[in-house]
XYZ file of C-alpha atoms in Angstrom:
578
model
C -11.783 11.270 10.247
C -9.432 11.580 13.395
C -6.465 10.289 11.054
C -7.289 13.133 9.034
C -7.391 15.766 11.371
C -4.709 14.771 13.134
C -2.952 14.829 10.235
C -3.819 18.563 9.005
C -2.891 19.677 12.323
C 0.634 17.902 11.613
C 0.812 19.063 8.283
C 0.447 22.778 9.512
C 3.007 22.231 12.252
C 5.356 21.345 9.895
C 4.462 24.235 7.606
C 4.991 26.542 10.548
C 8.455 25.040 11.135
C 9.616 25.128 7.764
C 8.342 29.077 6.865
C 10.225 30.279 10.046
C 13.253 28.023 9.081
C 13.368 29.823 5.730
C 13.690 33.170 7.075
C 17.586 31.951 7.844
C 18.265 33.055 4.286
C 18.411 36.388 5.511
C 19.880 36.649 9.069
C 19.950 34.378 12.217
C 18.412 37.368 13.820
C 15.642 37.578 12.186
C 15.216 33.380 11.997
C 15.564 33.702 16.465
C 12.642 35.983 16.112
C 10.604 34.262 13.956
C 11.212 31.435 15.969
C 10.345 32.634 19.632
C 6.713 33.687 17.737
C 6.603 30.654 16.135
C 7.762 29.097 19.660
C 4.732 30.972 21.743
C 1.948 30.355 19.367
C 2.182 26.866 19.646
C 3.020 26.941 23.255
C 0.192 28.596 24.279
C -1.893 25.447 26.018
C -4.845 24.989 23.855
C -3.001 24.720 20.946
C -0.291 22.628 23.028
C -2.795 20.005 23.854
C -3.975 20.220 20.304
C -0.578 19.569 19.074
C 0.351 16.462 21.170
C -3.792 14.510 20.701
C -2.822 15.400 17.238
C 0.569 13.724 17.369
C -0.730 10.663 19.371
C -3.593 9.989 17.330
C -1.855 10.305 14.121
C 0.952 7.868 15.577
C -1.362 5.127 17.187
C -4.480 5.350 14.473
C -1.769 5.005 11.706
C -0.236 1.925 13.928
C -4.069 -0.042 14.402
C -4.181 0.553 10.594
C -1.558 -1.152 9.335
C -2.237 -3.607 12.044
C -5.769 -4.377 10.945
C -4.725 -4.418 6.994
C -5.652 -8.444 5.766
C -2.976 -8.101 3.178
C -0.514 -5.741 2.733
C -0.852 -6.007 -1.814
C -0.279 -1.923 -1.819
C 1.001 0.596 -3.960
C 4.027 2.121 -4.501
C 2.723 5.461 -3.324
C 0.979 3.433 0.001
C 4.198 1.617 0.684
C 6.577 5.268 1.046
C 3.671 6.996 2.781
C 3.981 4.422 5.319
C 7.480 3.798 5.182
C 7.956 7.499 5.191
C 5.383 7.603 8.304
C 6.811 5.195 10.291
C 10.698 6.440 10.119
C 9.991 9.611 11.419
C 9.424 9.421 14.974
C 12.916 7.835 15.106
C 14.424 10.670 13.063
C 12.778 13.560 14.256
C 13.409 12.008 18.244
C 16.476 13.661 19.300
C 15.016 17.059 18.106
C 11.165 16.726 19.559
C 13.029 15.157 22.888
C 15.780 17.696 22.769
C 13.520 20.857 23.051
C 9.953 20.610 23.775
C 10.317 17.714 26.646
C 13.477 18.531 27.883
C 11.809 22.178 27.897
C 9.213 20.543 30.086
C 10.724 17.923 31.539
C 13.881 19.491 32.518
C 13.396 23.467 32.257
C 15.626 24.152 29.555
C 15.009 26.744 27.714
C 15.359 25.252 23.628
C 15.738 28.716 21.507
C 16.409 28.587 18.094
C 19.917 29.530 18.915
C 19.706 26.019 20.671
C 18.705 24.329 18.253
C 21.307 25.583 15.324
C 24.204 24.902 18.460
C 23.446 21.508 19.089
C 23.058 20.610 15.205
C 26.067 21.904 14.166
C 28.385 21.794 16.342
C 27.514 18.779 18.711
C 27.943 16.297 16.144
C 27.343 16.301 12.337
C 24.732 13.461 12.376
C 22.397 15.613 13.884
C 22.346 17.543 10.690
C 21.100 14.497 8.805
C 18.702 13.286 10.986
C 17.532 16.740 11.106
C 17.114 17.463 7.251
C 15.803 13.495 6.663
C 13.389 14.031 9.796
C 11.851 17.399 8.260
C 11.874 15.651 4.507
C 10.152 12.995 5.687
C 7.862 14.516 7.066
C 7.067 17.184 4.514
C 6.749 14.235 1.971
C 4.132 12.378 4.151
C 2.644 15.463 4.935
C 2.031 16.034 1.447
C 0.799 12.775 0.185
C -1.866 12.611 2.492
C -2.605 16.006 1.832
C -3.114 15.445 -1.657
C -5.240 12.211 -1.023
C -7.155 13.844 1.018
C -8.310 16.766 -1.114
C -7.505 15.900 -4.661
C -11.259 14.548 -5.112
C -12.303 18.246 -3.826
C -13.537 21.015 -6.021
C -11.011 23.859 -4.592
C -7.691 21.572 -5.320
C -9.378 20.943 -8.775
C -10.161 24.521 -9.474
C -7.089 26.257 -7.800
C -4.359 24.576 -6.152
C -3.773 21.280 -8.331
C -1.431 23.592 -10.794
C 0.379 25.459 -7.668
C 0.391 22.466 -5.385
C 3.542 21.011 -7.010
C 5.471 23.825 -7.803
C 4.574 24.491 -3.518
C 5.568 21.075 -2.560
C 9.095 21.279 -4.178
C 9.946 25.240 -3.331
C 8.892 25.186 0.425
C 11.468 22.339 2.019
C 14.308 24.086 -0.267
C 13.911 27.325 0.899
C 13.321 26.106 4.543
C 16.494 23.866 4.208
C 18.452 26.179 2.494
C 17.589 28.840 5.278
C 18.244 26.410 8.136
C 21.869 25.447 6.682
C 22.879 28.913 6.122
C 21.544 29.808 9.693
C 23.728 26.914 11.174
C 27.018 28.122 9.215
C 26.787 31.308 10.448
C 25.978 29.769 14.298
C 29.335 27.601 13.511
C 31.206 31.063 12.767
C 29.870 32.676 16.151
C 30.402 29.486 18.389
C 34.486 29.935 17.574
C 33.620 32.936 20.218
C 33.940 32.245 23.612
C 31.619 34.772 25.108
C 29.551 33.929 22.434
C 29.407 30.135 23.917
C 29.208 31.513 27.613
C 26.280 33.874 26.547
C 24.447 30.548 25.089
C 25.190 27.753 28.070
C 24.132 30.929 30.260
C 20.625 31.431 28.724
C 19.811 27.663 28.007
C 19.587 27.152 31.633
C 21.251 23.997 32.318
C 22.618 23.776 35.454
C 23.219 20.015 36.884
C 25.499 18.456 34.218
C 23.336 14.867 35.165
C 20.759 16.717 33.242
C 21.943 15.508 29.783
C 22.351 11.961 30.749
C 18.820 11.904 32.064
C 17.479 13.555 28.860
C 20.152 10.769 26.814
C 18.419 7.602 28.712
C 15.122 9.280 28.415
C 15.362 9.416 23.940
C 17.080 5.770 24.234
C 13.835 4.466 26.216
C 11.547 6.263 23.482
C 12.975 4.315 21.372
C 12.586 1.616 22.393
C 8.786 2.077 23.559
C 8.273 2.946 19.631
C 10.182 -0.016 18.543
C 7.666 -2.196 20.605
C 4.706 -0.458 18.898
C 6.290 -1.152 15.672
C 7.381 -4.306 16.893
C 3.564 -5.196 18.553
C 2.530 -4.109 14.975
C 4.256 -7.021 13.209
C 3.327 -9.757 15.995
C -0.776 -9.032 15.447
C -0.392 -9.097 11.788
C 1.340 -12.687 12.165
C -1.276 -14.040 14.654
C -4.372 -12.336 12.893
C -3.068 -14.073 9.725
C -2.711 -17.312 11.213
C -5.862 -17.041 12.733
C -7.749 -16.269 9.605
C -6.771 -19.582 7.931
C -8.990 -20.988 10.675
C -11.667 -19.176 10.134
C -14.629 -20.122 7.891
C -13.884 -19.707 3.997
C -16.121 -17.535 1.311
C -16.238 -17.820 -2.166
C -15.975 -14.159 -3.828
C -17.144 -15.085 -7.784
C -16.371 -11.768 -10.340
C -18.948 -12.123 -12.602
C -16.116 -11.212 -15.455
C -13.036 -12.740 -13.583
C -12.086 -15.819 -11.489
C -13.793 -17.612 -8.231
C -11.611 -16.919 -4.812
C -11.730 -18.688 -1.955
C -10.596 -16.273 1.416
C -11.290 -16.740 4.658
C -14.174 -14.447 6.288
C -14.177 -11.301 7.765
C -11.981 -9.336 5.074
C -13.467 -7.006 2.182
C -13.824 -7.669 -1.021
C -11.070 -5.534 -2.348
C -8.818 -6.879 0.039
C -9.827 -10.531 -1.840
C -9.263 -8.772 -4.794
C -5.764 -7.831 -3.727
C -4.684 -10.624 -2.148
C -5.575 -13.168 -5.336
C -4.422 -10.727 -7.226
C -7.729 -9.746 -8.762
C -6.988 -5.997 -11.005
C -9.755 -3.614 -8.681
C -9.681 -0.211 -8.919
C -9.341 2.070 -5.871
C -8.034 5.325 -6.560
C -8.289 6.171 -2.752
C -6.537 3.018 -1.239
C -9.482 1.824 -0.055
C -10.302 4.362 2.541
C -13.927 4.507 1.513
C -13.666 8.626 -0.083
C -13.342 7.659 -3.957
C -15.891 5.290 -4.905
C -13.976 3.002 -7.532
C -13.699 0.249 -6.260
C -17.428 0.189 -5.975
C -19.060 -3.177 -7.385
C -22.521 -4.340 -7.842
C -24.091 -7.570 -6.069
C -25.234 -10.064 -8.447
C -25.873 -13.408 -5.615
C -25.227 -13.451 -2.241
C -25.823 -16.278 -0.132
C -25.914 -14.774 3.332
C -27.663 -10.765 3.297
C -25.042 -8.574 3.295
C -24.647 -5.600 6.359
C -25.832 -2.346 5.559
C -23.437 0.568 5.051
C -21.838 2.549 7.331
C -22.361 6.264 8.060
C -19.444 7.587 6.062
C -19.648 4.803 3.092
C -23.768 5.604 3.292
C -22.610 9.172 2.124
C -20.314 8.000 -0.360
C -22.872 6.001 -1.964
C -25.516 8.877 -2.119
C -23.134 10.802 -3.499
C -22.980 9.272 -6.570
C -26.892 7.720 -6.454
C -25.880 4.531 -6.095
C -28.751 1.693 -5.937
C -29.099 -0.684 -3.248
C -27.185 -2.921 -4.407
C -24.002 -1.424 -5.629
C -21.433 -1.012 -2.367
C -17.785 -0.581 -2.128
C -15.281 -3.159 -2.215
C -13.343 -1.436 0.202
C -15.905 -1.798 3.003
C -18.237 -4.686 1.899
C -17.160 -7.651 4.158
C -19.360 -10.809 3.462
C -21.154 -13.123 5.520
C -20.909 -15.685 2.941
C -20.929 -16.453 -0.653
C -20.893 -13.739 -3.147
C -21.082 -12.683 -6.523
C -20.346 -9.409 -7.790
C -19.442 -7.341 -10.711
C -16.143 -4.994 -10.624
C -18.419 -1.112 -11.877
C -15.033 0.385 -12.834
C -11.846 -0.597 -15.103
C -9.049 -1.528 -13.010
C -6.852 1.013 -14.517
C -8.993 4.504 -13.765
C -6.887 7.111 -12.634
C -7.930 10.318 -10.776
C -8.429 12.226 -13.474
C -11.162 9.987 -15.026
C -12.890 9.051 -11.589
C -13.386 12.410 -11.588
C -15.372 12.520 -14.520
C -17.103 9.009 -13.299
C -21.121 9.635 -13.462
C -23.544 7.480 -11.966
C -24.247 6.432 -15.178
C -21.473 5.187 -16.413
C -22.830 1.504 -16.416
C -26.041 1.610 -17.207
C -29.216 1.999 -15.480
C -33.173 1.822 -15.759
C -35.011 5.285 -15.109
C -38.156 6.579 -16.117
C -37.700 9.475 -18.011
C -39.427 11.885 -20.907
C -38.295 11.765 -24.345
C -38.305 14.658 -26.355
C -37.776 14.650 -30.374
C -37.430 18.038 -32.511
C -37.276 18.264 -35.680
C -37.855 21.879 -38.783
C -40.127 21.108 -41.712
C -38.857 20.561 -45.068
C -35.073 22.459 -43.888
C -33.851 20.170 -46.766
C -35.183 21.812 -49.446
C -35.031 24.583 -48.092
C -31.314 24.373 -47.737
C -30.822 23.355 -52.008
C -30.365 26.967 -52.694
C -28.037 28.362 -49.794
C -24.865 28.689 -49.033
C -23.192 26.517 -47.130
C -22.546 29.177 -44.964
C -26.259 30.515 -44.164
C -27.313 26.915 -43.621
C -24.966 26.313 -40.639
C -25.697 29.954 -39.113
C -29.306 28.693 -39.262
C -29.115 25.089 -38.162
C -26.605 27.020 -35.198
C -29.481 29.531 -34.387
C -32.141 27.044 -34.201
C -30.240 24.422 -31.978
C -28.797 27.562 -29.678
C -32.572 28.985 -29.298
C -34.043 25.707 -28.474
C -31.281 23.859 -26.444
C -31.339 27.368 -23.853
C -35.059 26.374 -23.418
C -34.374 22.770 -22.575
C -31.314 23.295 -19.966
C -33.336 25.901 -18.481
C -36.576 23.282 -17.821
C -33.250 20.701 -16.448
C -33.781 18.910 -19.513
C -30.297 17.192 -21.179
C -29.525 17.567 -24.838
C -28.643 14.188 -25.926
C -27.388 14.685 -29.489
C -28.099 17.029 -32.115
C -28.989 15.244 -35.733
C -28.740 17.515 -38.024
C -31.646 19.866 -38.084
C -32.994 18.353 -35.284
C -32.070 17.204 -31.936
C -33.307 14.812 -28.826
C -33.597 15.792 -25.140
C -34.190 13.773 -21.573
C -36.343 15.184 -18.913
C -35.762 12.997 -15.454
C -31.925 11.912 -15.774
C -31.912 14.149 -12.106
C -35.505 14.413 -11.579
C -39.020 12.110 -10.817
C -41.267 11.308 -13.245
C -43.860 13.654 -12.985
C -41.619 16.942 -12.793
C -39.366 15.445 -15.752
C -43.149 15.354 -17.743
C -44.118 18.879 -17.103
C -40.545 20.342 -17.828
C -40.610 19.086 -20.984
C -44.035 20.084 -21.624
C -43.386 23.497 -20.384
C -40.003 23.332 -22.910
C -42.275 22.680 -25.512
C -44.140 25.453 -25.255
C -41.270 28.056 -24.733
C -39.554 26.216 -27.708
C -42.927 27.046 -30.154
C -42.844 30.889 -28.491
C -39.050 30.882 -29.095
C -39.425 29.583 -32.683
C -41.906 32.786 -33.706
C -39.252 34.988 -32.583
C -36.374 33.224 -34.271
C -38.549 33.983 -37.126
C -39.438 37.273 -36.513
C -35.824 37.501 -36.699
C -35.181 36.020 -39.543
C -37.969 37.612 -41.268
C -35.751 39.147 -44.034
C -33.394 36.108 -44.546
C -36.221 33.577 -45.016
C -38.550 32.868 -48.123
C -41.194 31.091 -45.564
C -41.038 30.606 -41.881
C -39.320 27.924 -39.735
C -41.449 25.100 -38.818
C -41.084 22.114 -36.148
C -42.484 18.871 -35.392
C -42.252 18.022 -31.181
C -42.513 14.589 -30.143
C -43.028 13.471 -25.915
C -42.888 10.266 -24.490
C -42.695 8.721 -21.379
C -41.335 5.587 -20.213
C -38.594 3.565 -19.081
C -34.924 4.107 -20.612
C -31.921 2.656 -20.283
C -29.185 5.658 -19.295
C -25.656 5.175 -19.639
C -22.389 6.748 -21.188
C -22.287 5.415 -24.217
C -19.929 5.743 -27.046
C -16.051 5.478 -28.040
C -13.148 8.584 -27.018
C -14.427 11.676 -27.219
C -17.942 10.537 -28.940
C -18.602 9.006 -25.311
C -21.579 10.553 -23.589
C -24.754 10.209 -21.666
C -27.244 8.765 -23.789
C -30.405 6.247 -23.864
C -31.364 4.094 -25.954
C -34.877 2.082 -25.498
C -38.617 1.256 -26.678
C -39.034 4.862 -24.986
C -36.902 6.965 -27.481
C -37.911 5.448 -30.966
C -41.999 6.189 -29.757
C -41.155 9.400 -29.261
C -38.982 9.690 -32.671
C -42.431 7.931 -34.176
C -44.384 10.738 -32.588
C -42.354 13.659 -33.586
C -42.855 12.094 -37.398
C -46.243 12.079 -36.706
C -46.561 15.845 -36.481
C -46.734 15.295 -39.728
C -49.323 13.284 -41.130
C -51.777 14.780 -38.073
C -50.440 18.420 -39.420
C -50.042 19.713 -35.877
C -46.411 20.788 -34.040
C -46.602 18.704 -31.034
C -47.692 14.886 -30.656
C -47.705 14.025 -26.844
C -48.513 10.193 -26.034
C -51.117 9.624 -23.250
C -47.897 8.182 -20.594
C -46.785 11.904 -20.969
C -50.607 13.386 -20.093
C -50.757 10.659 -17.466
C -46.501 11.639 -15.788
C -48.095 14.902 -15.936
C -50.993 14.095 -14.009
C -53.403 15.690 -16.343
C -56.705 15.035 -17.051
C -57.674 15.616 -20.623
C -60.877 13.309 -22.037
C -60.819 9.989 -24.205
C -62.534 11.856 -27.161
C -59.631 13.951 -27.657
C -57.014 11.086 -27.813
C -55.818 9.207 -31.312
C -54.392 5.925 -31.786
C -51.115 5.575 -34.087
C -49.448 2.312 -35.199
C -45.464 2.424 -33.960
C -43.076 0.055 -35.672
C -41.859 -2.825 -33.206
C -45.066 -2.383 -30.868
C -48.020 -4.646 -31.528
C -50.902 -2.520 -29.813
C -51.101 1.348 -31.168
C -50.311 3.770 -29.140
C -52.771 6.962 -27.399
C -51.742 10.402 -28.414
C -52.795 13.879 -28.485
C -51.791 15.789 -31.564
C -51.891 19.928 -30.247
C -50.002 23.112 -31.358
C -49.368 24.064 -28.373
C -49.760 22.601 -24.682
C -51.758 24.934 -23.392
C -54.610 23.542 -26.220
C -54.347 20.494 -23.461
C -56.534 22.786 -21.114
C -58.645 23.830 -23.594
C -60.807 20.507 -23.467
C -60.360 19.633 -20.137
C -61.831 23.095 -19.054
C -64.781 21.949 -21.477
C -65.379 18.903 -20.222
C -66.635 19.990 -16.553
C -62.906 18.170 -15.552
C -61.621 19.018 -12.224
C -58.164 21.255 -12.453
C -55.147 20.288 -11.308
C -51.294 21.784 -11.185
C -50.144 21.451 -14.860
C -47.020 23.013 -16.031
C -45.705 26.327 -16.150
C -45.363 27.932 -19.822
C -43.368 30.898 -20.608
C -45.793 31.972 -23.069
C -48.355 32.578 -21.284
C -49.167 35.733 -23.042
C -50.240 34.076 -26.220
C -53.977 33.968 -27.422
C -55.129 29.937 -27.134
C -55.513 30.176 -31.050
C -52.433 31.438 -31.811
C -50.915 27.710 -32.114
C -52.125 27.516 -35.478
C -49.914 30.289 -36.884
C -46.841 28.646 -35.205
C -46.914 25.579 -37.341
């Protein structure tokens, strides 16, 4: 989190810098203006001290980094962020030393008229350092930008189109604006009271001055080449002592056995046998690929950490699923790799927690119109599909608003889940409350329809509740959130059933019970399921409000059940819905 900060408050700095040097495309006078505001907003002391933590802690977190790394198998991308990090300190020195510390240090006075003077005309290797400094550190600036918020809504939404277009059009302007600034500075320095003016106002007096400020850079430099230096050493010493330490053996349940030494994570095993792992983040514990499930571990493993806690709840991880990037084990392990090793940020994106599978109790529903078939032999082709379209629009707005999922649509049916997001019992009465809205929604579609129809629509509903297995399922563009299960054919047996019992909605008695409603033994039935040995307790109703109807008769204490939005309707009028 500090690395991040730290780094926004760089990244604006260097914004700053390079919108003010831009403004040399139309006059020096106007860039020296710029630049004294520029100058006295981030000289004002709160935002001074800000500036410099910022600059330290970016430095020295960036440093203990790359110092703790067990490996150093990165990517591309990792290897010129860091290069890129590292080199500018020494390229950007002479200009950070050269005005805000000799500013401070010595009392000069570093206008921007200062700074165009002593990059031109002082010596023509200031220019490069100068342009390769601010590159460098526009590039860096921008690739940890973009890791930083690419997994955020707003860069999705709004800036990922603009962001590149931004990233290219900002340093040319600001270098294009900065070179034409120093050209015309070259033209006015060929003027002697021009030069006079300038040594006057940067308020040098004691010539010593510049070979202090000289022996001052040259002993920055080599202070950071110790830290860079100090940076190698530890990474030597913490390797050799590693092979001392105790050895683990990581087993992938679908890959190879490694043997590492403790104390590193498991995607740093995985990089350093050269195990494919994905991490879109570079194992900074934001993405969540490189997540993997434990399948044996010898020794318990330590619980998460705050921030990889909220990663994991994020996506509604179990217990036992942690990231690779920060699980370090105690001991033996086996795990399973959740993600291929090739996702990209565009499909962890789209990366449910679903996508491999998982038990959860949910409520099946199964709809299905009477005898459309023959209905169908003498229409058009035409007035079937704006039928088969009304029906699945009219009853698919009743499911999403109960938070019910349409799973697939079959023809002139369709199945639903109730409880993918929810608990058991609120999954039950949502689709029991869909249920009824669907029947109240059907009369209307009929009422509708009145004039196109030779005989009302008619539906068969079947409910059931009981464990599923979710997961996206499916090949391309076919691939979705599905379940499959015992669960889903009862409740495809039940919704067939509507038929032989001659009623519109067949609930089993694990629905009643989710629901937490009490409804008496006398008015259940018992129907033989294909694949299940014992029969299975149902209620055949035409509506679920005829649920309360027995209850109410039986002396049976009330309870919560669920809301219907057809409330309105006489308790009868189920019968004229079927």
């Amino acid at each position: 989190m500090m690395r991040t900060g730290s780094g926004l408050v760089l990244f604006f700095y260097v914004l700053a810098h390079f919108s003010t040097h831009g403004l040399g495309l139309i006059s020096h006078e106007v860039l020296s203006a710029a630049g004294e505001i520029t100058e006295e907003f981030w000289g004002f002391l709160p935002i001074t001290i800000l500036l410099y933590w910022a600059l330290a802690t970016h430095f020295v977190t960036a440093l203990v980094g790359l110092a703790l790394r067990r490996n150093l198998q990165i990517t591309l991308r990792e290897w010129i962020q860091a290069g890129l990090g590292l080199s500018i300190p020494f390229l950007m020195l002479v200009h950070v030393m050269g005005t805000r510390y000799a500013s401070a240090r010595y009392g000069l006075d570093p206008s921007y008229t200062y700074v165009l003077v002593s990059t031109f005309i002082s010596s023509p290797i200031y220019i490069v350092l100068n342009a390769a400094g601010l590159v460098a550190a526009w590039v860096h600036g921008c690739i940890g930008l973009y890791m930083w918020s690419r997994f955020k809504d707003w860069y999705r939404s709004w800036f990922e189109p603009v962001g590149l277009v931004l990233a290219t059009l900002i340093p040319a302007v600001s270098l294009a604006g900065f070179l034409s600034a120093g050209r015309r500075v070259e033209l006015l320095a060929q003027d002697p009271e021009f030069m006079d003016t300038y040594r006057e106002e940067l308020n040098v007096t004691d010539p010593q001055t510049w070979t202090s400020l000289t022996a001052d850079m040259d002993a920055t430099r080599w202070v950071l080449s110790g830290a860079v230096l100090a940076v190698i050493v530890l990474q030597i010493l913490r390797r050799a002592a590693r092979r001392r330490s105790k050895e683990i053996t990581i087993t992938y349940l679908d890959g190879p056995k490694v043997v590492v030494n403790k104390g590193g994570t498991v995607l740093e095993a995985s990089q350093g046998a050269g195990v494919p792992h994905a991490s879109v983040c570079g194992g900074r514990g934001r993405c969540s690929t490189c997540r993997v499930q434990i399948i044996e571990t010898a020794v318990p493993t330590t619980p998460p950490l705050e921030a990889e806690s909220r990663v994991l709840e994020r996506i509604r991880a179990p217990e036992n699923v942690r990231l690779a990037c920060q699980l370090r084990p105690e001991g033996d392990i086996k795990v399973q790799r959740l993600l291929p090793s090739d996702v990209t940020v565009k499909t962890a994106r789209t990366v449910s927690p679903w996508s491999n599978g998982r038990e959860k109790t949910a409520t099946v529903m199964f709809v299905d119109l009477r005898d459309f078939t023959k209905m169908t032999e003498t229409r058009l082709p035409f007035d079937v599909v704006y039928l088969i379209n009304q029906f699945s629009k009219a009853m698919g707005e009743v499911v999403e608003s109960q938070g019910g999922r349409i799973d697939k649509f079959l023809g002139d049916g369709f199945m639903a889940l109730f409880g993918v997001d929810s608990d058991v019992r609120p999954a039950a009465e949502a689709a029991l409350s869909s249920a009824g809205e669907m029947i109240g929604r059907l009369r209307t579609l009929n009422e509708q329809l009145v004039g196109e129809l030779d005989e009302p629509l008619r539906m068969g509903i079947g409910l059931h509740t009981g464990t599923v297995i979710l997961g996206e399922m499916g090949y391309g563009s076919a691939r979705g959130l599905t379940a499959i299960g015992d669960t889903v054919n009862v409740a495809s047996r039940l919704e067939a059933a509507t038929k032989d019992l001659g009623c519109t909605l067949c609930i089993s008695e694990d629905v009643i019970t989710a629901a937490e409603l009490a409804v008496p033994i006398s008015a259940q039935q018992k129907i033989s399921v294909r694949g299940k040995r014992s029969k299975v307790s149902i209620f055949g109703v035409n509506h679920p409000d005829d649920l309360t109807a027995p209850r109410q008769a039986a002396g049976l204490p009330q309870n919560d059940g669920p809301a219907h939005a057809d409330t309105t309707e006489p308790a009868d009028s189920g019968q004229d819905k079927a």
